[in-house]
mmCIF file of C-alpha atoms in Angstrom:
data_model
loop_
_atom_site.group_PDB
_atom_site.id
_atom_site.type_symbol
_atom_site.label_atom_id
_atom_site.label_comp_id
_atom_site.label_asym_id
_atom_site.label_seq_id
_atom_site.Cartn_x
_atom_site.Cartn_y
_atom_site.Cartn_z
ATOM 1 C CA MET A 1 101.632 89.411 102.602
ATOM 2 C CA ARG A 2 101.767 92.864 101.538
ATOM 3 C CA ARG A 3 104.395 94.034 99.256
ATOM 4 C CA GLY A 4 105.729 97.467 98.151
ATOM 5 C CA ARG A 5 104.019 99.287 100.842
ATOM 6 C CA ARG A 6 105.794 101.807 103.140
ATOM 7 C CA VAL A 7 106.673 100.942 106.970
ATOM 8 C CA THR A 8 104.696 102.510 109.501
ATOM 9 C CA PRO A 9 105.217 101.830 113.116
ATOM 10 C CA ALA A 10 102.380 99.350 114.494
ATOM 11 C CA GLY A 11 99.654 101.217 115.903
ATOM 12 C CA GLU A 12 99.667 103.994 113.432
ATOM 13 C CA PRO A 13 96.531 104.963 111.939
ATOM 14 C CA SER A 14 97.246 104.205 108.545
ATOM 15 C CA SER A 15 98.948 100.818 109.515
ATOM 16 C CA VAL A 16 95.630 99.797 111.520
ATOM 17 C CA LEU A 17 93.391 100.583 108.714
ATOM 18 C CA ALA A 18 95.591 98.824 106.182
ATOM 19 C CA ASP A 19 95.773 95.700 108.701
ATOM 20 C CA GLU A 20 91.975 95.656 109.243
ATOM 21 C CA THR A 21 91.098 96.196 105.449
ATOM 22 C CA GLU A 22 93.744 93.259 104.689
ATOM 23 C CA GLY A 23 92.041 91.072 107.354
ATOM 24 C CA TYR A 24 88.474 91.987 106.076
ATOM 25 C CA LEU A 25 89.334 91.148 102.246
ATOM 26 C CA LEU A 26 90.993 88.031 103.751
ATOM 27 C CA ALA A 27 88.242 86.801 105.298
ATOM 28 C CA HIS A 28 85.724 87.478 102.645
ATOM 29 C CA ALA A 29 88.026 85.413 100.393
ATOM 30 C CA HIS A 30 87.949 82.572 102.929
ATOM 31 C CA ARG A 31 84.114 82.578 103.040
ATOM 32 C CA HIS A 32 83.799 82.998 99.002
ATOM 33 C CA GLN A 33 86.002 80.008 98.927
ATOM 34 C CA ALA A 34 84.110 77.884 101.315
ATOM 35 C CA GLN A 35 80.844 78.971 99.686
ATOM 36 C CA GLN A 36 81.993 77.854 96.161
ATOM 37 C CA GLU A 37 83.212 74.357 97.797
ATOM 38 C CA ALA A 38 79.870 73.853 99.639
ATOM 39 C CA GLU A 39 77.927 74.514 96.441
ATOM 40 C CA GLU A 40 80.409 72.058 94.435
ATOM 41 C CA LEU A 41 79.569 69.513 97.079
ATOM 42 C CA CYS A 42 75.791 69.975 96.889
ATOM 43 C CA ALA A 43 76.134 69.774 92.965
ATOM 44 C CA ARG A 44 77.550 66.307 93.383
ATOM 45 C CA MET A 45 74.546 65.210 95.493
ATOM 46 C CA PRO A 46 71.725 66.068 93.108
ATOM 47 C CA TRP A 47 69.104 64.110 95.609
ATOM 48 C CA LEU A 48 69.367 66.873 97.970
ATOM 49 C CA THR A 49 66.360 69.229 98.064
ATOM 50 C CA THR A 50 67.021 73.027 97.967
ATOM 51 C CA ALA A 51 66.671 73.523 101.751
ATOM 52 C CA GLN A 52 68.896 70.756 102.526
ATOM 53 C CA ALA A 53 71.402 71.749 99.847
ATOM 54 C CA GLU A 54 70.997 75.474 101.857
ATOM 55 C CA GLU A 55 71.535 73.986 105.143
ATOM 56 C CA LEU A 56 74.564 71.836 104.067
ATOM 57 C CA THR A 57 76.105 74.962 102.595
ATOM 58 C CA ALA A 58 75.464 76.932 105.910
ATOM 59 C CA GLN A 59 77.017 74.132 107.976
ATOM 60 C CA TYR A 60 80.064 73.624 105.657
ATOM 61 C CA VAL A 61 80.754 77.395 105.467
ATOM 62 C CA ARG A 62 80.379 77.770 109.267
ATOM 63 C CA ARG A 63 82.714 75.035 110.036
ATOM 64 C CA ARG A 64 85.059 75.915 107.388
ATOM 65 C CA LEU A 65 85.435 79.489 108.957
ATOM 66 C CA ASP A 66 85.874 78.042 112.357
ATOM 67 C CA VAL A 67 88.579 76.063 111.222
ATOM 68 C CA THR A 68 90.295 78.725 109.440
ATOM 69 C CA ARG A 69 89.642 80.991 112.386
ATOM 70 C CA GLN A 70 91.412 78.492 114.818
ATOM 71 C CA LEU A 71 94.167 78.056 112.289
ATOM 72 C CA MET A 72 94.846 81.823 112.135
ATOM 73 C CA LEU A 73 94.615 81.975 115.589
ATOM 74 C CA GLY A 74 97.285 79.365 116.272
ATOM 75 C CA THR A 75 99.382 81.182 113.691
ATOM 76 C CA VAL A 76 99.016 84.625 115.612
ATOM 77 C CA ARG A 77 99.931 83.060 118.707
ATOM 78 C CA ARG A 78 103.251 81.195 117.405
ATOM 79 C CA ALA A 79 104.015 84.824 115.713
ATOM 80 C CA ALA A 80 103.860 86.509 118.994
ATOM 81 C CA GLU A 81 106.008 83.604 120.635
ATOM 82 C CA LEU A 82 108.514 83.945 118.134
ATOM 83 C CA ARG A 83 108.689 87.514 118.132
ATOM 84 C CA GLN A 84 109.216 87.235 121.816
ATOM 85 C CA GLU A 85 112.074 84.805 121.565
ATOM 86 C CA TYR A 86 113.696 86.977 118.966
ATOM 87 C CA GLU A 87 113.446 89.947 120.703
ATOM 88 C CA SER A 88 114.948 88.420 123.855
ATOM 89 C CA ARG A 89 117.768 86.907 121.822
ATOM 90 C CA TYR A 90 118.518 90.290 119.977
ATOM 91 C CA ALA A 91 118.713 91.962 123.651
ATOM 92 C CA GLU A 92 120.766 89.335 124.930
ATOM 93 C CA LEU A 93 123.329 89.723 121.913
ATOM 94 C CA LYS A 94 123.180 93.451 122.191
ATOM 95 C CA ARG A 95 124.224 92.989 125.838
ATOM 96 C CA ALA A 96 127.137 90.805 125.024
ATOM 97 C CA LEU A 97 128.238 93.131 122.019
ATOM 98 C CA LEU A 98 128.198 96.086 124.467
ATOM 99 C CA ARG A 99 130.164 94.158 126.982
ATOM 100 C CA ARG A 100 132.836 93.485 124.208
ATOM 101 C CA HIS A 101 133.211 96.899 123.141
ATOM 102 C CA ALA A 102 133.367 98.307 126.566
ATOM 103 C CA ALA A 103 136.009 95.341 127.443
ATOM 104 C CA GLY A 104 138.014 96.332 124.003
ATOM 105 C CA ALA A 105 137.688 100.157 124.915
ATOM 106 C CA CYS A 106 139.114 99.481 128.272
ATOM 107 C CA ALA A 107 142.005 97.431 126.778
ATOM 108 C CA VAL A 108 142.653 100.339 124.218
ATOM 109 C CA LEU A 109 142.867 103.040 127.053
ATOM 110 C CA THR A 110 145.168 100.617 129.415
ATOM 111 C CA CYS A 111 147.316 100.029 126.384
ATOM 112 C CA ALA A 112 147.217 103.885 125.657
ATOM 113 C CA ALA A 113 148.073 104.592 129.206
ATOM 114 C CA GLY A 114 151.057 102.074 129.479
ATOM 115 C CA VAL A 115 152.387 103.434 126.225
ATOM 116 C CA GLY A 116 152.331 107.000 127.753
ATOM 117 C CA THR A 117 153.882 105.868 130.956
ATOM 118 C CA VAL A 118 156.485 104.126 129.175
ATOM 119 C CA ALA A 119 157.028 107.291 126.950
ATOM 120 C CA ALA A 120 157.375 109.611 129.519
ATOM 121 C CA ALA A 121 159.847 107.340 131.461
ATOM 122 C CA LEU A 122 161.957 107.300 128.114
ATOM 123 C CA VAL A 123 161.852 110.811 127.846
ATOM 124 C CA ARG A 124 163.064 111.817 131.251
#
């Protein structure tokens, strides 16, 4: 999560560049961590030949990155679903608030008209 960054609308060039850079750095960090884990696994298996260790490392990194990709895609999908739910709820609440304000304004105008009518009748 980015902290202390100024908010820019989605799709703005500086925002897109920042998002792409953050994504690249995150992917690089995940790949590096997977590589380290694979090397540690191979170190615990001293009987592996160099070729076998390299193949095991490559397979582990590939599989780990696939799992990470699936988890991130699932998170992105869920975030989109939540965003849609929240936007729908916000629009619904906004409409309800507008209706209440309109009803309140009508009530105030009706009362003002009534008071004006009563005041006019009393003056005559």
